[in-house]
Short mmCIF file of C-alpha atoms in Angstrom, two decimals:
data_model
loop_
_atom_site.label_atom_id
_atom_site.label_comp_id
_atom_site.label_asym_id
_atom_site.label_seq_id
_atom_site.Cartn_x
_atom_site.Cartn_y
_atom_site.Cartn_z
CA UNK A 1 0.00 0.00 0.00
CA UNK A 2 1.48 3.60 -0.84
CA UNK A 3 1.62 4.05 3.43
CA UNK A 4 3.36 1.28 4.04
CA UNK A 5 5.61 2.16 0.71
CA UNK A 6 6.33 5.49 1.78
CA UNK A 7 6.53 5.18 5.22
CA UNK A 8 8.97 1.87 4.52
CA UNK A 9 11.30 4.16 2.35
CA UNK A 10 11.67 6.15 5.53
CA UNK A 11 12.01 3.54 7.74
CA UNK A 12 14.89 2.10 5.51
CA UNK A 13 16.65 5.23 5.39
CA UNK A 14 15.41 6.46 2.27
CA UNK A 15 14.87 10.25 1.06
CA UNK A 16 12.39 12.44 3.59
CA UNK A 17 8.55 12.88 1.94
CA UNK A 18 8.88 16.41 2.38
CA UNK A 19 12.15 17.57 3.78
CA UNK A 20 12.84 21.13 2.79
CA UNK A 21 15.07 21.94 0.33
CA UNK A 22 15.67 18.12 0.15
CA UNK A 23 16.81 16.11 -3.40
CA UNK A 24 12.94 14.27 -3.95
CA UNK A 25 12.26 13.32 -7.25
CA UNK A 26 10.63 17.50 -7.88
CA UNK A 27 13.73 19.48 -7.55
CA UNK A 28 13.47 23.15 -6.77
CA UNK A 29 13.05 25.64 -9.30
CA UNK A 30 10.78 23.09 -11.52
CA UNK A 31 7.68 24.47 -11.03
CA UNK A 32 6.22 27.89 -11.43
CA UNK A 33 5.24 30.24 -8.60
CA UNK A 34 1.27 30.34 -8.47
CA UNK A 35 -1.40 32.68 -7.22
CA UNK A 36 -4.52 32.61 -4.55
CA UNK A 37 -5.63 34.51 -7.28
CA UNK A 38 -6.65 32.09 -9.58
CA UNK A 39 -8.38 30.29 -7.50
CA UNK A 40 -10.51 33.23 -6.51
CA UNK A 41 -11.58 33.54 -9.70
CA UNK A 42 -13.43 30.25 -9.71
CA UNK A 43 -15.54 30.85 -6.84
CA UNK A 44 -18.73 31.00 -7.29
CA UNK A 45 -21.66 32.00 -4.50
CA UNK A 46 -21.66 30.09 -1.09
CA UNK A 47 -24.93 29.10 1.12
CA UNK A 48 -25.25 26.28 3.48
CA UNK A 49 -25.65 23.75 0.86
CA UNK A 50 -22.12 24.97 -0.51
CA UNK A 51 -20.37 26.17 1.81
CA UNK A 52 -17.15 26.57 -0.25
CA UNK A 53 -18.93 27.98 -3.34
CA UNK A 54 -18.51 25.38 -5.81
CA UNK A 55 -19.37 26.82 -9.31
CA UNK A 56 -21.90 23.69 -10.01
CA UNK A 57 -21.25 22.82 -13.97
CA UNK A 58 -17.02 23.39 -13.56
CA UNK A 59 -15.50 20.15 -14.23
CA UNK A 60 -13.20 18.31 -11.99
CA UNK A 61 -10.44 16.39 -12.34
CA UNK A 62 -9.17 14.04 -9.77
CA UNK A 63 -5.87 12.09 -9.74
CA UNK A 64 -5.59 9.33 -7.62
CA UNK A 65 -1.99 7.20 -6.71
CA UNK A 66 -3.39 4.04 -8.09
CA UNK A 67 -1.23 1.81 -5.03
CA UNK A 68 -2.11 -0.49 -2.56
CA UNK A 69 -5.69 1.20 -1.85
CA UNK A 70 -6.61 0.86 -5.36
CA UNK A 71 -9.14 4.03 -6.64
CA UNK A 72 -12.35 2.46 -6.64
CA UNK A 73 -12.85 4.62 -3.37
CA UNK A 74 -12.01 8.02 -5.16
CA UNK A 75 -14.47 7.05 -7.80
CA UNK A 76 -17.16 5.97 -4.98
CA UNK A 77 -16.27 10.12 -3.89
CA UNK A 78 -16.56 11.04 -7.18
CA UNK A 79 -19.51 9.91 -7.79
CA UNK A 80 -20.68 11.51 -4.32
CA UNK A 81 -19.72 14.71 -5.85
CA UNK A 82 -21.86 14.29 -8.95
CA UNK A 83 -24.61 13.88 -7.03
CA UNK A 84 -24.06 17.01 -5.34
CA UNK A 85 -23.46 18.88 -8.19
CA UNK A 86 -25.03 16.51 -11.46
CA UNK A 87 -23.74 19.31 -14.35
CA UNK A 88 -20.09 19.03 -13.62
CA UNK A 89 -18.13 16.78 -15.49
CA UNK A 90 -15.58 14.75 -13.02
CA UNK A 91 -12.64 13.41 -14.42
CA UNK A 92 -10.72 10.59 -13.01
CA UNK A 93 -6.97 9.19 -13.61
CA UNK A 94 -5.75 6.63 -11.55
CA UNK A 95 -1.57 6.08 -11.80
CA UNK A 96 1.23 4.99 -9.89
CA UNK A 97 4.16 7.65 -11.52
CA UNK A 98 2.71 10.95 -9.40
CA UNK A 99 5.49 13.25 -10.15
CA UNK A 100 6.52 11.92 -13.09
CA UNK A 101 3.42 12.48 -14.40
CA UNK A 102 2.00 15.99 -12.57
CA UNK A 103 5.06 17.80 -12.65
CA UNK A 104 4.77 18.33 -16.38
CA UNK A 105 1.23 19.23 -16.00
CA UNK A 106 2.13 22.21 -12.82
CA UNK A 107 5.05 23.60 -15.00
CA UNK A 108 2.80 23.89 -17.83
CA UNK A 109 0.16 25.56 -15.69
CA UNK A 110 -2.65 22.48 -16.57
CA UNK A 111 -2.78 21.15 -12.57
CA UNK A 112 -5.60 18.82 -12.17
CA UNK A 113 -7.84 20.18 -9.30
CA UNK A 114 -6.99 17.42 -6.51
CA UNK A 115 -4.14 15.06 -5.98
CA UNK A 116 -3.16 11.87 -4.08
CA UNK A 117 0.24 12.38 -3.84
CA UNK A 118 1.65 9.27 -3.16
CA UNK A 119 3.83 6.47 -3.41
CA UNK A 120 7.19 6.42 -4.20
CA UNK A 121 7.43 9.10 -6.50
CA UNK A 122 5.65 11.87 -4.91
CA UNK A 123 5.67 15.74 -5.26
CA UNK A 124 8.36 16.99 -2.85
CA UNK A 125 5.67 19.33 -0.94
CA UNK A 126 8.76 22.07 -0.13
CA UNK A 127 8.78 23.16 -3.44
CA UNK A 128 4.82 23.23 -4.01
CA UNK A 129 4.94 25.06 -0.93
CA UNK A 130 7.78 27.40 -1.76
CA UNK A 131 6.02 27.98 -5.15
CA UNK A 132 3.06 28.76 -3.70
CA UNK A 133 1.53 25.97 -5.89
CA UNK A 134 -0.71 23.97 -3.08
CA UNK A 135 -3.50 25.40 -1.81
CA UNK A 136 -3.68 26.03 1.98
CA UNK A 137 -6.71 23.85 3.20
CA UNK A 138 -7.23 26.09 6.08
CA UNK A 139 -10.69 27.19 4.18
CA UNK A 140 -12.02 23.52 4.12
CA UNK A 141 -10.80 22.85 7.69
CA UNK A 142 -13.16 25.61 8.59
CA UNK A 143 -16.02 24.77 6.67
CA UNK A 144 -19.35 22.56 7.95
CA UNK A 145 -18.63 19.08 7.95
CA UNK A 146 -21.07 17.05 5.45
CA UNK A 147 -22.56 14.99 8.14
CA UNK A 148 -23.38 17.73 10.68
CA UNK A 149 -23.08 21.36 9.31
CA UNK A 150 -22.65 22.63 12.97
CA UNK A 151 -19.44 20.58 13.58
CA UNK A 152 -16.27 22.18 11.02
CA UNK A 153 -14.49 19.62 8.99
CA UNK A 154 -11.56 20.16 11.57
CA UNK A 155 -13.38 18.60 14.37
CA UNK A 156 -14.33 15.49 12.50
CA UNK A 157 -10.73 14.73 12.00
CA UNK A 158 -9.03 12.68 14.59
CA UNK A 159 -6.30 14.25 16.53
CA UNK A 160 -3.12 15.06 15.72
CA UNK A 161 -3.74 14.87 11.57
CA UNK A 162 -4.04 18.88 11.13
CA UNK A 163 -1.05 19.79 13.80
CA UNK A 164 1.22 16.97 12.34
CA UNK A 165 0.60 18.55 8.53
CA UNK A 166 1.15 22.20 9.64
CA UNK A 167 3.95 23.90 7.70
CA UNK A 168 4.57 27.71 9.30
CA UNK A 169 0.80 28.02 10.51
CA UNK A 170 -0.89 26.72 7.42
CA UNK A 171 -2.26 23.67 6.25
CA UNK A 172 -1.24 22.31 3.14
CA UNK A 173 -1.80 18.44 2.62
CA UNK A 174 -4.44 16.20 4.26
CA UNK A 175 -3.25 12.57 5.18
CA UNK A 176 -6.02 10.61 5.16
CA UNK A 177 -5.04 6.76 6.62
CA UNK A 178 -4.37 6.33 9.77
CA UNK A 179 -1.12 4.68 11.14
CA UNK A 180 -0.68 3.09 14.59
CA UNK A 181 2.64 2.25 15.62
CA UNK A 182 3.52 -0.18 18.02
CA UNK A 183 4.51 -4.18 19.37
CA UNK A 184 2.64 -6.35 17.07
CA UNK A 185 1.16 -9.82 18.29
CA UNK A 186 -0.73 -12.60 17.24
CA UNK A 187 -3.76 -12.32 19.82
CA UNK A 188 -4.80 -16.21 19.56
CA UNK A 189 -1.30 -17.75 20.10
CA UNK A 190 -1.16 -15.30 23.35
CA UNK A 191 -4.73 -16.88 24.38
CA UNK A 192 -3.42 -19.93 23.58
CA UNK A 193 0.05 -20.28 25.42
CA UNK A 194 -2.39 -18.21 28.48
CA UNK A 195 0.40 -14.99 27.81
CA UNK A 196 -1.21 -11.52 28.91
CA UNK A 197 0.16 -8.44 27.10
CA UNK A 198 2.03 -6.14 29.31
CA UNK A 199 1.76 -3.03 30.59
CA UNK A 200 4.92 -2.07 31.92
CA UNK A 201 8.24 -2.82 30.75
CA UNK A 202 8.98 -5.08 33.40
CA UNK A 203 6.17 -7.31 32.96
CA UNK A 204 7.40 -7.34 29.14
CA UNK A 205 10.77 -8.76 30.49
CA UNK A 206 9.32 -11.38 32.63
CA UNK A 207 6.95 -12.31 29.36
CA UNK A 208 9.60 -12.87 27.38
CA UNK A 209 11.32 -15.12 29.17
CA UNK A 210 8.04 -17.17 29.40
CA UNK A 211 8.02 -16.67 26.14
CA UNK A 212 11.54 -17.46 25.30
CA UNK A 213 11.04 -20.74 27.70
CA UNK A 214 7.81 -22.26 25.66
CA UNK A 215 10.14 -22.50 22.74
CA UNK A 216 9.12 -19.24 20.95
CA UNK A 217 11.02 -16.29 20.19
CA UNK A 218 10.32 -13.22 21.82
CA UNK A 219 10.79 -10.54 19.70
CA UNK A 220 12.31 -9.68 16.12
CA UNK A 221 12.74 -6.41 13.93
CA UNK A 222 13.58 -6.02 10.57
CA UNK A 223 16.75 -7.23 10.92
CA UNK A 224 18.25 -4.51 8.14
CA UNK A 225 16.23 -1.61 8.25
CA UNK A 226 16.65 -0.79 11.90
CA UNK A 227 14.74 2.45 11.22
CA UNK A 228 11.76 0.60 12.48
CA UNK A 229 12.87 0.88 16.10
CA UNK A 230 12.56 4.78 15.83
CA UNK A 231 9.19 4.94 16.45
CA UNK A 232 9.48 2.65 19.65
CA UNK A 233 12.26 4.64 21.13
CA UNK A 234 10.63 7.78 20.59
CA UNK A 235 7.16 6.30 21.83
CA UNK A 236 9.10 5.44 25.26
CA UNK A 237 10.72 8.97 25.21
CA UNK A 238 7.26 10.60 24.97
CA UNK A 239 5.85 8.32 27.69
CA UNK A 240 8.26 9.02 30.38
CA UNK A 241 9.44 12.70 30.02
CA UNK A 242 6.08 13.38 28.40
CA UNK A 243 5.59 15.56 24.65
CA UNK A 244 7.81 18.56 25.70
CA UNK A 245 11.07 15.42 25.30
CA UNK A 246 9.40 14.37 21.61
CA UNK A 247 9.28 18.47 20.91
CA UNK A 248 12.66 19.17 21.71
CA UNK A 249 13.57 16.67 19.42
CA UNK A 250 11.93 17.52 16.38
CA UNK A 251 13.27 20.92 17.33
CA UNK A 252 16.92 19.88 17.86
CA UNK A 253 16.98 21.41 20.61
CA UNK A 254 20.77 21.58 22.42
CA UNK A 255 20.88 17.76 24.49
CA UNK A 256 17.71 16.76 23.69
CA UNK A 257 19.17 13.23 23.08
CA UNK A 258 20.42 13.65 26.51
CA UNK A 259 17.34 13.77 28.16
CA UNK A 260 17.12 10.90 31.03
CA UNK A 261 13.56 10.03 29.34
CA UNK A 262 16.03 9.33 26.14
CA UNK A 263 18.58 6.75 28.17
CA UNK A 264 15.66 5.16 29.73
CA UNK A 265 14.20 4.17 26.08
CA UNK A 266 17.83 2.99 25.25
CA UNK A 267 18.19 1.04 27.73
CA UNK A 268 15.41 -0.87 28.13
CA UNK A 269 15.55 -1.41 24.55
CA UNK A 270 19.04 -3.09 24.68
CA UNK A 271 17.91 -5.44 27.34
CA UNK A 272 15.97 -6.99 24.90
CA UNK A 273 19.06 -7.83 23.04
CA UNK A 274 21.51 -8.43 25.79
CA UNK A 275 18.85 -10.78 27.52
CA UNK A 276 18.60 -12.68 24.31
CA UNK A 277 15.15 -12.26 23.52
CA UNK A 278 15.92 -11.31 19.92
CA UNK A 279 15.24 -14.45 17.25
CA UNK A 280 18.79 -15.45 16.23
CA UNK A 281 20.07 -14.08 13.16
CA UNK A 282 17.74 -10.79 13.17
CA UNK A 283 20.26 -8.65 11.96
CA UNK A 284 20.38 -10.07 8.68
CA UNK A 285 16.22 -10.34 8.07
CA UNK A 286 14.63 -8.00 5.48
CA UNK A 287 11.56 -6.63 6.53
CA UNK A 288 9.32 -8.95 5.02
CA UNK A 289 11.23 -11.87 6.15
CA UNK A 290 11.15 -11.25 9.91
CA UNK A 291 7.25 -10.48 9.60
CA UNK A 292 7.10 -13.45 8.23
CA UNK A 293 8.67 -15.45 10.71
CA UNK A 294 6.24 -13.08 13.20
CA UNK A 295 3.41 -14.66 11.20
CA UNK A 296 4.59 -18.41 11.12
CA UNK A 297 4.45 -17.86 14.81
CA UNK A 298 8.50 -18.57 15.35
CA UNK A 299 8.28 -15.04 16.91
CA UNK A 300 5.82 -12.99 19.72
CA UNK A 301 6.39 -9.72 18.49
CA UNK A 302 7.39 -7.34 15.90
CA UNK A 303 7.64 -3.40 15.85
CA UNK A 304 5.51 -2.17 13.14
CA UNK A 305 2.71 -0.03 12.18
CA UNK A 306 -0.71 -0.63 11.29
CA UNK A 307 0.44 -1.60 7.42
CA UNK A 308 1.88 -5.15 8.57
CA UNK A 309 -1.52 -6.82 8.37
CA UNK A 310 -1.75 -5.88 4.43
CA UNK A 311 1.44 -6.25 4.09
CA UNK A 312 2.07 -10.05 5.18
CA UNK A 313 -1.55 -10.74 3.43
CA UNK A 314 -1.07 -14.06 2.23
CA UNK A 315 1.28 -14.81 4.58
CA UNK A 316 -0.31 -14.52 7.48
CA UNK A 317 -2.30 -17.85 7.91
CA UNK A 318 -5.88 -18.30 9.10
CA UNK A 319 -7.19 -17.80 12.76
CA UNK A 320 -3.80 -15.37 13.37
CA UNK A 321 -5.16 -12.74 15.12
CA UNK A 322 -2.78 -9.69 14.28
CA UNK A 323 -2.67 -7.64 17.11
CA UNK A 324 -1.40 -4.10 18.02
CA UNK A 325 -0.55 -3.19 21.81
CA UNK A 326 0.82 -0.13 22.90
CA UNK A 327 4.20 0.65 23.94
CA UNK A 328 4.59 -0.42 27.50
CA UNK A 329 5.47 2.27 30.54
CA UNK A 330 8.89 2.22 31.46
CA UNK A 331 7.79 3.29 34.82
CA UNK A 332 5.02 4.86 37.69
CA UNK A 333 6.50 7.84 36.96
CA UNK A 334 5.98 8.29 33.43
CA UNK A 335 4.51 11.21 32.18
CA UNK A 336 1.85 9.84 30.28
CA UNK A 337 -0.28 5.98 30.88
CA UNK A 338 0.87 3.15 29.09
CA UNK A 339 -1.99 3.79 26.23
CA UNK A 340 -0.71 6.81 24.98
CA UNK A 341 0.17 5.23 21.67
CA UNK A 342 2.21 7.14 18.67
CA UNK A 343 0.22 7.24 15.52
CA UNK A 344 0.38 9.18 12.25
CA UNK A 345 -1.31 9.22 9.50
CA UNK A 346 -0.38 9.30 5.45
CA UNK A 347 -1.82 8.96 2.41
CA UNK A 348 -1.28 13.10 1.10
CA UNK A 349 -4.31 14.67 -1.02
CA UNK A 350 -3.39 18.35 -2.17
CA UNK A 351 -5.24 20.85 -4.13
CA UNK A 352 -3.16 22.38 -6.74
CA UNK A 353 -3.47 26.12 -6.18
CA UNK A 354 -3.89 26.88 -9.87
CA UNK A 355 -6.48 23.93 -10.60
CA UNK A 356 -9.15 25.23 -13.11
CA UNK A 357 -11.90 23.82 -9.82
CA UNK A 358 -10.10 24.64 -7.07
CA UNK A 359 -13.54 25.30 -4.69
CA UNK A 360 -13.88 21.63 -6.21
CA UNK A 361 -11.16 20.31 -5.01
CA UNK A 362 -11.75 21.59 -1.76
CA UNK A 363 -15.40 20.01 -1.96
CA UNK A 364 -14.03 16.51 -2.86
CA UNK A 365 -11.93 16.65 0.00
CA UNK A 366 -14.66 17.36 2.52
CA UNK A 367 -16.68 14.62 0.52
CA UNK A 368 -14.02 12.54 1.61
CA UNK A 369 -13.97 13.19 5.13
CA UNK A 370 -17.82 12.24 5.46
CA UNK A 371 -18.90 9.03 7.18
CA UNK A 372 -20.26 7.90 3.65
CA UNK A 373 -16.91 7.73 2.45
CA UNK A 374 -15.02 6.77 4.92
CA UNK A 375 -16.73 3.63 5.62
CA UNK A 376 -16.82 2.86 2.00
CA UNK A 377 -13.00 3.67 1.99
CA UNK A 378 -12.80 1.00 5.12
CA UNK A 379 -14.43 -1.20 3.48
CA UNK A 380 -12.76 -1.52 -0.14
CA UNK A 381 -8.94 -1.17 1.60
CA UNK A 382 -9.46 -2.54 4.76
CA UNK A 383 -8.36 0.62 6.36
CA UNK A 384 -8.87 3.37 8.66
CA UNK A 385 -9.14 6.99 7.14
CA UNK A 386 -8.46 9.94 9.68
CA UNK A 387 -12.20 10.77 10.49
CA UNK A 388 -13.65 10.40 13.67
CA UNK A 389 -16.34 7.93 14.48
CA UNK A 390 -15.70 6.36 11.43
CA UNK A 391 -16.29 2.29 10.17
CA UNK A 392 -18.33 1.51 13.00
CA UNK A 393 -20.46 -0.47 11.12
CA UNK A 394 -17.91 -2.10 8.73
CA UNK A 395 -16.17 -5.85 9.20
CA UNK A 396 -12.85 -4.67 10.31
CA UNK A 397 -9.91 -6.91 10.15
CA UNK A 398 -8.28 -8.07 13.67
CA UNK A 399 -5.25 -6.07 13.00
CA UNK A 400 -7.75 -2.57 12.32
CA UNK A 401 -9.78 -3.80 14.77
CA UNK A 402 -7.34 -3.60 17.71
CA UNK A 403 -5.41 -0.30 16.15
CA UNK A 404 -8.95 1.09 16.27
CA UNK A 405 -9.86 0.43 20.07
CA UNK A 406 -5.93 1.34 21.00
CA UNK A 407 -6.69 4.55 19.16
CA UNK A 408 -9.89 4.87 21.33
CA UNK A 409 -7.79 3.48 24.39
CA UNK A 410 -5.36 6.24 24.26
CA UNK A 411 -8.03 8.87 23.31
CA UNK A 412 -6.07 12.66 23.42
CA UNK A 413 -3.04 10.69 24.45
CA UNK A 414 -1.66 10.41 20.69
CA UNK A 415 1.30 11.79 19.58
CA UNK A 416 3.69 11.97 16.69
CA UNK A 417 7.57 13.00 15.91
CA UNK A 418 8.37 14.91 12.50
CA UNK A 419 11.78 14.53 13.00
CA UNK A 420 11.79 11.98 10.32
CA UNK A 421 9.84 13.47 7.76
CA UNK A 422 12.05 16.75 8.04
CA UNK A 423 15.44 15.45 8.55
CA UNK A 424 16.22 12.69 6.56
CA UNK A 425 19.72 11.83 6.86
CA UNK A 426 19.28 12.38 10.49
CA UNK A 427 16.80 9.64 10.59
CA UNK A 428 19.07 7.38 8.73
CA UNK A 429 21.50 7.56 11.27
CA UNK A 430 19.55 7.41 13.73
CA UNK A 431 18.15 4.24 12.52
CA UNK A 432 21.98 2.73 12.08
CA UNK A 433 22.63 3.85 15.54
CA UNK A 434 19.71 1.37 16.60
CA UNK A 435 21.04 -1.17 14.70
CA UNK A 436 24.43 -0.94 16.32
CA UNK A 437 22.42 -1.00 19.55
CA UNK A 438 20.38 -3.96 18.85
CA UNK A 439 23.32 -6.10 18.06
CA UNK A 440 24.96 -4.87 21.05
CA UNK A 441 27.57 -2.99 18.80
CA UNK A 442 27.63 0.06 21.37
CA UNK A 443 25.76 0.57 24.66
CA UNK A 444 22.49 2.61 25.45
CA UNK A 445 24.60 5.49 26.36
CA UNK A 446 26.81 5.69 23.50
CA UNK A 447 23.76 5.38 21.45
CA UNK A 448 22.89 8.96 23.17
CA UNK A 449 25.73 10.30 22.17
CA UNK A 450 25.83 9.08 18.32
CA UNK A 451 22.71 10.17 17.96
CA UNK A 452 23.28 13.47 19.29
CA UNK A 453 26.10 14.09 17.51
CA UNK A 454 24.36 13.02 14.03
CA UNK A 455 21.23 15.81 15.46
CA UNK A 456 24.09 18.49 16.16
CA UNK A 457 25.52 18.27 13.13
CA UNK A 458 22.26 18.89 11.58
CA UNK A 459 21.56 21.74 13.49
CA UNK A 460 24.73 23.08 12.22
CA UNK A 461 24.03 22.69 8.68
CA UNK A 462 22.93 26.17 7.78
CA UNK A 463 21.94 24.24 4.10
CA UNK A 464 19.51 22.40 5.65
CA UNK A 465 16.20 24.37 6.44
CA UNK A 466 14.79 23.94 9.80
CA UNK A 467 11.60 23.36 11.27
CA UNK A 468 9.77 23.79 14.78
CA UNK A 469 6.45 22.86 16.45
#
């Protein structure tokens, strides 16, 4: 699926989705700058039935990353919107080759009037930003939702979505699946074998060697993209010094890998190694061969996000009950309970600022953020979009299932990092200094230090734009 294929390139130390002034597939200078002008211009009059002032007989044109989540669900929208508004024409295009294919189209000034951008070859957003070719979305946030006009669009979106896509105030992009991260399990072999998931990370020790002692495994990772542990170690940070430690991160802020909350996560990471609770041979695993082990059932858990399910269909064999459970506390004192879970969300739709509909675009989007479509978009792709409230109704999966009620679990206690996203060769060494931790290369506390020195040096890099929230 184009999550899980975007948010693997990360985790395998691949280019950032939209680091500024980073070398993505749309270099700088290869668009033209646009205007809020034109968009103006194609406004027609608004009332409560149109909020945004959709011109009824424009035409629009929709392009849709044609990945793991298919488009029959865009056309499902689409045809949403022509019942709405039955004398526009609504054109649809459904590819894999995003940039390759739009950034023609925004040089030449011919931008369709919504995009799913994507995949692996995606629109670097800095320079649609820069060039003032994306639309800010700040006017559809504020609109009246489609299923009650007295709740805005922004309040039907589940939490975190609009912060973690805010770019200097505004909002440009709106990721629409959601992502849980976390220790995957198969629910059924832990009912079988009478094993409890844990709460705290001492009861996760004393699992494992329960675990380790029935003949199983405890844990693996993908043994050479060691990018995956990222999200764990920063999940741990957040629950013991609490979201100020995950901010001063993403804002690399002077020792912020020297935080005790940072050394704690380190730490009890590596006991999981030095305790030898790791499958042997780990290291050398790709991704999809240590979830498949995790699926055979050689191994209790795996740290992944919501994608593995999809992923290892085929794989995974019948009755396994896949199984997300939140990072564990490292202690009574942490700052935040043991449900606060790390989640993000991907999937980017953008409306091209000098689309011939842009008020259309806008409308499609906040078609797409109804109940109607998001259960329909559950139901086709077998996943969660970012609306509240949403698929309750619809046959989940047991891997949805569960990343739905840990969502609900944790309720305001979900968080993100954009770290990542902004930095990317910062996240690739972070990620290699977690897989010199994991094979017990260097200890927790020289971890700290790598790390820190890999975040000062990016701080330092007055080439590298830099970003705070």
């Amino acid at each position: 699926m184009s999550s899980s294929l975007n948010r693997r390139k990360l985790l395998h130390g691949g280019v950032s989705l939209a680091a500024m002034g980073g070398t993505t597939w749309l270099l700088g200078g290869c668009v033209t700058s646009g205007s809020d002008d034109d968009a103006e211009s194609a406004k027609g009059a608004a009332d409560e039935t149109n909020p945004l002032g959709v011109l009824p007989d424009k035409a629009l044109e929709v392009v849709i990353f044609k990945g793991g989540y298919g488009d029959d669900y865009a056309k499902f929208n689409e045809s949403l919107y022509q019942k709405r508004f039955p004398k526009a024409e609504v054109k649809h295009q459904g590819i894999q080759t995003i940039a390759q294919t739009m950034q023609p189209r925004l040089v030449a000034g011919d931008a369709p009037d919504v995009i799913d951008n994507a995949g692996d070859s995606r629109l670097d957003m800095a320079t649609l930003i820069s060039g003032k070719q994306v639309k800010d979305l700040t006017e559809l946030l504020d609109a009246p939702s489609i299923d009650d006009p007295k709740v805005k669009v922004r309040d039907t979106i589940t939490a975190g979505v609009i912060e973690s896509n805010t770019v200097n105030g505004a909002v440009y992009q709106l990721n629409y699946v959601s992502t849980v991260f976390g220790f995957y399990y198969n629910k059924k072999l832990f009912a079988d074998r009478g094993w409890t998931y844990p709460t705290t990370w001492d009861a996760m020790l004393t699992l494992c060697g329960e675990i380790k002692k029935a003949g199983v495994a405890p844990w693996t990772y993908q043994g050479k993209y060691p990018g995956y542990w990222t999200e764990q170690i920063v999940t741990l940070i957040g629950k013991a010094g609490g979201l100020d430690a995950v901010k001063a991160i993403d804002n690399l802020e002077p020792n912020a890998w020297k935080q005790p909350a940072v050394l704690a996560a380190a730490e009890a990471l590596y006991q999981i190694a030095d305790k030898g609770y790791l499958l042997s041979g780990t290291e050398g695993l790709t991704h999809t061969e240590a979830q498949t082990a995790w699926a055979q059932g050689k191994v209790a858990f795996i740290p992944c996000g919501s994608w593995v399910e999809n992923e290892m269909k085929g794989i995974i064999p019948t009755g396994f009950e896949t199984t997300v459970g939140a990072t564990p506390s490292l202690s009574t004192s942490d700052k935040l309970p043991h449900q606060a879970l790390y989640a993000g969300s991907s999937e980017s739709f953008i409306v091209p600022a000098q689309g011939k509909n842009v008020q259309g675009g806008l409308e499609f989007l906040r078609i797409m953020l109804s109940l109607e479509a998001g259960n329909k978009f559950a139901e086709l792709t077998g996943s969660l979009p970012v609306i509240k409230g949403v698929a309750k109704n619809v046959t989940l999966t047991p891997g949805l299932a569960s990343a739905r009620e840990a969502l609900s679990a944790a309720g305001d206690n979900v968080f993100f990092f954009k770290l990542g996203d902004w930095y990317a060769e910062l996240g690739k060494a972070i990620g290699d200094a977690n897989g010199a931790l994991m094979t017990k290369s260097i200890t927790p506390a020289a971890w700290a230090d790598r790390v820190q020195k890999a975040a000062d040096k990016t701080a330092g890099d007055s080439s590298i734009t830099k970003f705070k929230r």
